mmCIF file of C-alpha atoms in Angstrom:
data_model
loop_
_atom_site.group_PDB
_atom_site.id
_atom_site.type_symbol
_atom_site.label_atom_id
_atom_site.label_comp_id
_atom_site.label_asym_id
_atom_site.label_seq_id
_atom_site.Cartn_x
_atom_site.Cartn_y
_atom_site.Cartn_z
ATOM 1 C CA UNK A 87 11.171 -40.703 8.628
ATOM 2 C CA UNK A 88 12.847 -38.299 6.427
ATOM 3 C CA UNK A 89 11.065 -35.855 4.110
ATOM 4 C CA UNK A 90 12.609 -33.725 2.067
ATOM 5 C CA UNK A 91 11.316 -29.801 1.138
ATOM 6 C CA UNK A 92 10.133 -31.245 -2.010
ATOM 7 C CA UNK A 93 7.965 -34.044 -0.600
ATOM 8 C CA UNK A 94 6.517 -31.799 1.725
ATOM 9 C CA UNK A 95 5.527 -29.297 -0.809
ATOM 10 C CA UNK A 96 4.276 -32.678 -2.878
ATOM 11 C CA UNK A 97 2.609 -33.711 0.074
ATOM 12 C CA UNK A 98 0.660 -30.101 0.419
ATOM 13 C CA UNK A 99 -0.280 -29.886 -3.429
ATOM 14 C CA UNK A 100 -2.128 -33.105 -3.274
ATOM 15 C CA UNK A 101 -3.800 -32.051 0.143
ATOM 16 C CA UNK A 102 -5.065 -29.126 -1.783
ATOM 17 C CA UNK A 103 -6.367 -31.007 -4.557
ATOM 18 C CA UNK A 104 -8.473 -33.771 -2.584
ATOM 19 C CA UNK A 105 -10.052 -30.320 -0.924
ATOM 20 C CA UNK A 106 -7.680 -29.464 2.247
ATOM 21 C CA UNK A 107 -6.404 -26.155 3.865
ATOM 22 C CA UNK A 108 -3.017 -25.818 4.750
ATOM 23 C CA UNK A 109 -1.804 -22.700 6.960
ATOM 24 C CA UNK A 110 1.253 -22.086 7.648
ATOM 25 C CA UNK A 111 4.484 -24.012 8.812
ATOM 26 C CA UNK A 112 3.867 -27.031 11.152
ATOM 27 C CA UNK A 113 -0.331 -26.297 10.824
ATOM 28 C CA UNK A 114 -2.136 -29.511 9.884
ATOM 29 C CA UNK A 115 -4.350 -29.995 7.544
ATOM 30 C CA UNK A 116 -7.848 -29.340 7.740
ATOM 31 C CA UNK A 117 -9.735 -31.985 5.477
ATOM 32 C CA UNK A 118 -13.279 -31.953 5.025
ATOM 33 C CA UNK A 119 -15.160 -34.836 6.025
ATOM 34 C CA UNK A 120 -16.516 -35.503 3.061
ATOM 35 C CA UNK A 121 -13.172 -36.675 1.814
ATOM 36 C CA UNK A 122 -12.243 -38.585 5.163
ATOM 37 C CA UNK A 123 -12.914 -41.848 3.348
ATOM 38 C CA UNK A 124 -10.477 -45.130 3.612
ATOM 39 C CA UNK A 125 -9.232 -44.662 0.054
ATOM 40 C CA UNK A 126 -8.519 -40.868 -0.107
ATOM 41 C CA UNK A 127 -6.372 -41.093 2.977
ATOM 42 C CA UNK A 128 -2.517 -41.736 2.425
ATOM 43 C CA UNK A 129 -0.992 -45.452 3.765
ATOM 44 C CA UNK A 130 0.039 -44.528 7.359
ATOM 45 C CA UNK A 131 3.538 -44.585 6.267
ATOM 46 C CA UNK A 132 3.410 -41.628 3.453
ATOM 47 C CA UNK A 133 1.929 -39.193 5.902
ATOM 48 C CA UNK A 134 4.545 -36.588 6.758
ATOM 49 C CA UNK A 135 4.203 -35.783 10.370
ATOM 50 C CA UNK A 136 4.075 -32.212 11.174
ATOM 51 C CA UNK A 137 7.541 -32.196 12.662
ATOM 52 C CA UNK A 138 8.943 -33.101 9.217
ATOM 53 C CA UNK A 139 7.409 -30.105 7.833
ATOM 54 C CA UNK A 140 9.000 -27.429 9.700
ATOM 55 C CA UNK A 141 11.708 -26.777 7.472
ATOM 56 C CA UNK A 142 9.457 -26.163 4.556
ATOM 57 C CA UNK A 143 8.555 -22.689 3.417
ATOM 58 C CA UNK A 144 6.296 -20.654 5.573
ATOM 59 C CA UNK A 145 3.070 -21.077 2.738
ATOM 60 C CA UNK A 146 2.983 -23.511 0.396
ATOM 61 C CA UNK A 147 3.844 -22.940 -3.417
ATOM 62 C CA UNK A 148 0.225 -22.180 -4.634
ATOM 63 C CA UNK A 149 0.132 -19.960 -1.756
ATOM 64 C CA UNK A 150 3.319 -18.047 -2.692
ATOM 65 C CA UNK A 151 2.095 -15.460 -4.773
ATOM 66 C CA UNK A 152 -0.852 -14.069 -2.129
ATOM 67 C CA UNK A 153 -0.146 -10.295 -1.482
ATOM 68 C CA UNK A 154 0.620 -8.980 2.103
ATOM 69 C CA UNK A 155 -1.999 -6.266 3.562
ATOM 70 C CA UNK A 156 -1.914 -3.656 4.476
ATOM 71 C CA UNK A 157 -3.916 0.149 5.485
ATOM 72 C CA UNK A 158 -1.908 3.053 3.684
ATOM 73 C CA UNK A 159 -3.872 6.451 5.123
ATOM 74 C CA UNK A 160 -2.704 10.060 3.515
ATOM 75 C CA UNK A 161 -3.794 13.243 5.793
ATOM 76 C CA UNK A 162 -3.355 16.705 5.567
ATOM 77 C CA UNK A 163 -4.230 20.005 3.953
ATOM 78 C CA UNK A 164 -3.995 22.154 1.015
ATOM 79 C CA UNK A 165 -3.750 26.279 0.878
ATOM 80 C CA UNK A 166 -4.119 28.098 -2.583
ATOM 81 C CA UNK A 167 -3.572 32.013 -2.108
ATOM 82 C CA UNK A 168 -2.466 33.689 -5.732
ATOM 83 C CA UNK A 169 0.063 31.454 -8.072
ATOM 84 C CA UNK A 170 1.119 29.355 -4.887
ATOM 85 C CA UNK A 171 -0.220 26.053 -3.310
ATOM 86 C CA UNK A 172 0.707 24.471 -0.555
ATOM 87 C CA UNK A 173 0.267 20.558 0.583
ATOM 88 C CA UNK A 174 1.136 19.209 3.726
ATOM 89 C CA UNK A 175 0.346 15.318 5.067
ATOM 90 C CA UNK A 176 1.268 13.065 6.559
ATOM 91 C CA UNK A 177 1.435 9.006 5.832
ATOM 92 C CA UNK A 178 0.939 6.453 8.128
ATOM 93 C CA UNK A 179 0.625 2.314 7.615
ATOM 94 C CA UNK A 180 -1.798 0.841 10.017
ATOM 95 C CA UNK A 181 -0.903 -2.535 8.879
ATOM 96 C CA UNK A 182 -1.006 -5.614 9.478
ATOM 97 C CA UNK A 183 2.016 -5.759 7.204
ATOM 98 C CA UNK A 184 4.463 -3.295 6.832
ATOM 99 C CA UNK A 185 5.809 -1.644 4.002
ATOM 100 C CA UNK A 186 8.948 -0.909 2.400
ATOM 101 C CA UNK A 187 7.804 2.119 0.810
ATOM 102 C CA UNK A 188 4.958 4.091 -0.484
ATOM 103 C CA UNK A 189 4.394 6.565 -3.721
ATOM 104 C CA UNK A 190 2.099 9.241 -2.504
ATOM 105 C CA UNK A 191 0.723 10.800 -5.886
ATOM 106 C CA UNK A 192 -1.100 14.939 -6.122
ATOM 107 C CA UNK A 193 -2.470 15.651 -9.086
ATOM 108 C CA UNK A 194 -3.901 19.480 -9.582
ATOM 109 C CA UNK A 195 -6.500 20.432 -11.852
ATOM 110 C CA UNK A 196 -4.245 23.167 -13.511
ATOM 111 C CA UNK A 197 -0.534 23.229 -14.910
ATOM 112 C CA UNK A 198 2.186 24.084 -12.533
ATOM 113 C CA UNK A 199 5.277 26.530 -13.601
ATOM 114 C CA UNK A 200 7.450 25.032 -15.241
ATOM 115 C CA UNK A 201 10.270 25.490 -12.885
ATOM 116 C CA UNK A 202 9.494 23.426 -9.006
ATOM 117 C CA UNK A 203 11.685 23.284 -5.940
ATOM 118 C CA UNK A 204 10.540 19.669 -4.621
ATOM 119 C CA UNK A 205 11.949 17.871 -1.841
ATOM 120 C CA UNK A 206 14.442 15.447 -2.761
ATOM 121 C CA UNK A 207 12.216 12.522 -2.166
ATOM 122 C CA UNK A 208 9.770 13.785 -5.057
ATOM 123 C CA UNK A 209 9.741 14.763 -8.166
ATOM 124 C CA UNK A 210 7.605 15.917 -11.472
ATOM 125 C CA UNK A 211 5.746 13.129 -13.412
ATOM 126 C CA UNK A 212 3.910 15.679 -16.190
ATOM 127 C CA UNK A 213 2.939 19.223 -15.928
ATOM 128 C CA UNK A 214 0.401 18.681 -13.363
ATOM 129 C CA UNK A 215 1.483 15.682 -11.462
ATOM 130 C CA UNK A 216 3.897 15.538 -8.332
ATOM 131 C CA UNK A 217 5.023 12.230 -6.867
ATOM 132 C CA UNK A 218 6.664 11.106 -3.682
ATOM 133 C CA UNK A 219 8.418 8.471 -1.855
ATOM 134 C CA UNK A 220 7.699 7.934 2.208
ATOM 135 C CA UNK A 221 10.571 5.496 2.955
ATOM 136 C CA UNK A 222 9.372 2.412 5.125
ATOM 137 C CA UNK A 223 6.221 2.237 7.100
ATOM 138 C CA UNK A 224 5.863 -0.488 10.388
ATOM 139 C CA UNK A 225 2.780 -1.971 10.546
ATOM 140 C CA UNK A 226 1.872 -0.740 14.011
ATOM 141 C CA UNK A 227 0.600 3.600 12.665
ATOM 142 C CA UNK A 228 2.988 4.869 14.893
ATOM 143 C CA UNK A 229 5.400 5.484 12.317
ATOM 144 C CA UNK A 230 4.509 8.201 10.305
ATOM 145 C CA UNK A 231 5.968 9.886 6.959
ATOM 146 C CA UNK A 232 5.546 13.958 6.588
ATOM 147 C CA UNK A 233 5.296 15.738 3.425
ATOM 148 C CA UNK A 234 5.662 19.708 2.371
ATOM 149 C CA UNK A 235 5.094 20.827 -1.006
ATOM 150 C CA UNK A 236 5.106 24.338 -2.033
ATOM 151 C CA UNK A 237 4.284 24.627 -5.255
ATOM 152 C CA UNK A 238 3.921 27.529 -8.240
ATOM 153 C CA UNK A 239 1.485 27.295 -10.575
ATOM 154 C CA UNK A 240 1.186 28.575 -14.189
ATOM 155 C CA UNK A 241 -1.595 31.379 -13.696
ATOM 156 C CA UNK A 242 -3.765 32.665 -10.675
ATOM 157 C CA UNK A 243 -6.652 30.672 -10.578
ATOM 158 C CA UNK A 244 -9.623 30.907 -8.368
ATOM 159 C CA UNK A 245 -9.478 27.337 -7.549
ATOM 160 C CA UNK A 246 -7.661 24.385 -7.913
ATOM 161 C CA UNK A 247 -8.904 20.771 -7.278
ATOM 162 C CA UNK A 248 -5.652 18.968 -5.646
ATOM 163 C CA UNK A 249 -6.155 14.734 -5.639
ATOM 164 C CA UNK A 250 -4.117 12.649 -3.051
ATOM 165 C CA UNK A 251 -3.480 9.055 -3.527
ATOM 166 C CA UNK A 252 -1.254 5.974 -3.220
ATOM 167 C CA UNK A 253 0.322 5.340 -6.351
ATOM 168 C CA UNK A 254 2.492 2.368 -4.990
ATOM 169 C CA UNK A 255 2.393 0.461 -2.301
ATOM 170 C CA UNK A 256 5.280 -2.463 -3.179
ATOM 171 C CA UNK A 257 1.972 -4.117 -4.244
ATOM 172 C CA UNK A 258 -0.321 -4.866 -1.298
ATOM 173 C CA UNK A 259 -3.656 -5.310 -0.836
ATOM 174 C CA UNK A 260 -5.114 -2.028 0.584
ATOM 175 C CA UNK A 261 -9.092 -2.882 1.706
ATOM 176 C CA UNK A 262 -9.739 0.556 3.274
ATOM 177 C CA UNK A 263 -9.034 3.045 -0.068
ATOM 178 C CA UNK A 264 -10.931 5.906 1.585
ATOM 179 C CA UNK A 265 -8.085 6.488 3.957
ATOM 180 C CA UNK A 266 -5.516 7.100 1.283
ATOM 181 C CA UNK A 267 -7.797 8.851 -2.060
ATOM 182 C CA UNK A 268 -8.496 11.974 -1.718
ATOM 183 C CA UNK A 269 -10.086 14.930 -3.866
ATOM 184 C CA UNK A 270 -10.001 18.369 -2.113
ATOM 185 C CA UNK A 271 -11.484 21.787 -3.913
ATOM 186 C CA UNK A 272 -9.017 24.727 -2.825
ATOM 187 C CA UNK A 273 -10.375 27.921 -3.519
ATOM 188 C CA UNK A 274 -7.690 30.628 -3.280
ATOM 189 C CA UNK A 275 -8.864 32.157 -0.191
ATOM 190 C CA UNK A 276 -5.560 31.314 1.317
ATOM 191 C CA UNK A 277 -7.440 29.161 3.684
ATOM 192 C CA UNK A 278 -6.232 25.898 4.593
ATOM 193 C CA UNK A 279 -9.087 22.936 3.541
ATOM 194 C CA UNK A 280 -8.473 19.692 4.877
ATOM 195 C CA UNK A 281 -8.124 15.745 3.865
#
């Protein structure tokens, strides 16, 4: 027997509907036994086997729109001494999906000058904003993305309050935020405080 991508995907909508699970390519499908009666079973003959299936998409089309995961972590440490700051971290994926790329985003509590040397992968989103690409991140945290920013700011103040966080993540699911937020109080001791 024969059944077509379309069939199969037919096949797996009305599975859904009478209650079922389906996972994956090839994975039967789990039906509750509540709905194991003679009449809500398919005629031996319209049951795809789960050979026939294997050429199908990998999830099902209700399924098609579910967002990968993954565990974006930022790390580093900030130094304010006079009209400088400085922010250094690193950016790791721990997975389980990996990413294409990642917006790391620092806001400061006070303007910066209004000129910046940034690193080519960043640049200026408002007068106290920076943001910045990583590049792809593996799954597996061994990869890891490194950032230096040395920035000016408009005065000399006695302390800034830099915030860390993932701005973009090509739209995963991120279930451990503490990892990759971050709010750090700098005071310009020229001390470096940690995150």
């Amino acid at each position: 027997m024969v059944v077509t991508q379309r069939a199969a995907r037919a096949v797996s909508a009305t599975a859904l509907l009478a209650g079922s699970v389906v996972l994956g390519t090839g994975a039967a499908a789990a039906v509750p036994s509540a709905a194991m009666t003679p009449s809500a079973l398919p005629e031996a003959s319209a049951r795809p086997d789960a050979s026939a299936l294997r050429g199908a998409s990998a999830l099902p089309e209700p399924f098609a729109g579910i967002a990968p995961e993954a565990d974006v972590s930022h790390h580093g440490h900030v130094l304010l001494w006079g009209a400088g700051l400085k922010v250094r971290m690193r950016t790791e994926n721990h997975g389980p999906s990996s990413l294409t790329g990642v917006t790391v985003r620092v806001r400061i509590s006070v303007a910066l000058a209004g000129r910046q040397e940034l690193p080519q992968s960043c640049l200026r989103a408002d007068r106290r904003t920076v943001l910045c690409r990583t590049g792809s991140l593996r799954a597996d945290g061994v990869q890891e993305r490194r950032l230096a920013l040395e920035l000016r700011l408009a005065g000399r103040p006695d302390e800034v309050v830099v915030r860390v966080d993932t701005l973009w993540n090509g739209g995963a699911t991120d279930r451990n935020p503490r990892n990759n937020d971050h709010k750090v109080l700098a005071p310009a001791t020229g001390d470096e405080y940690v995150f």
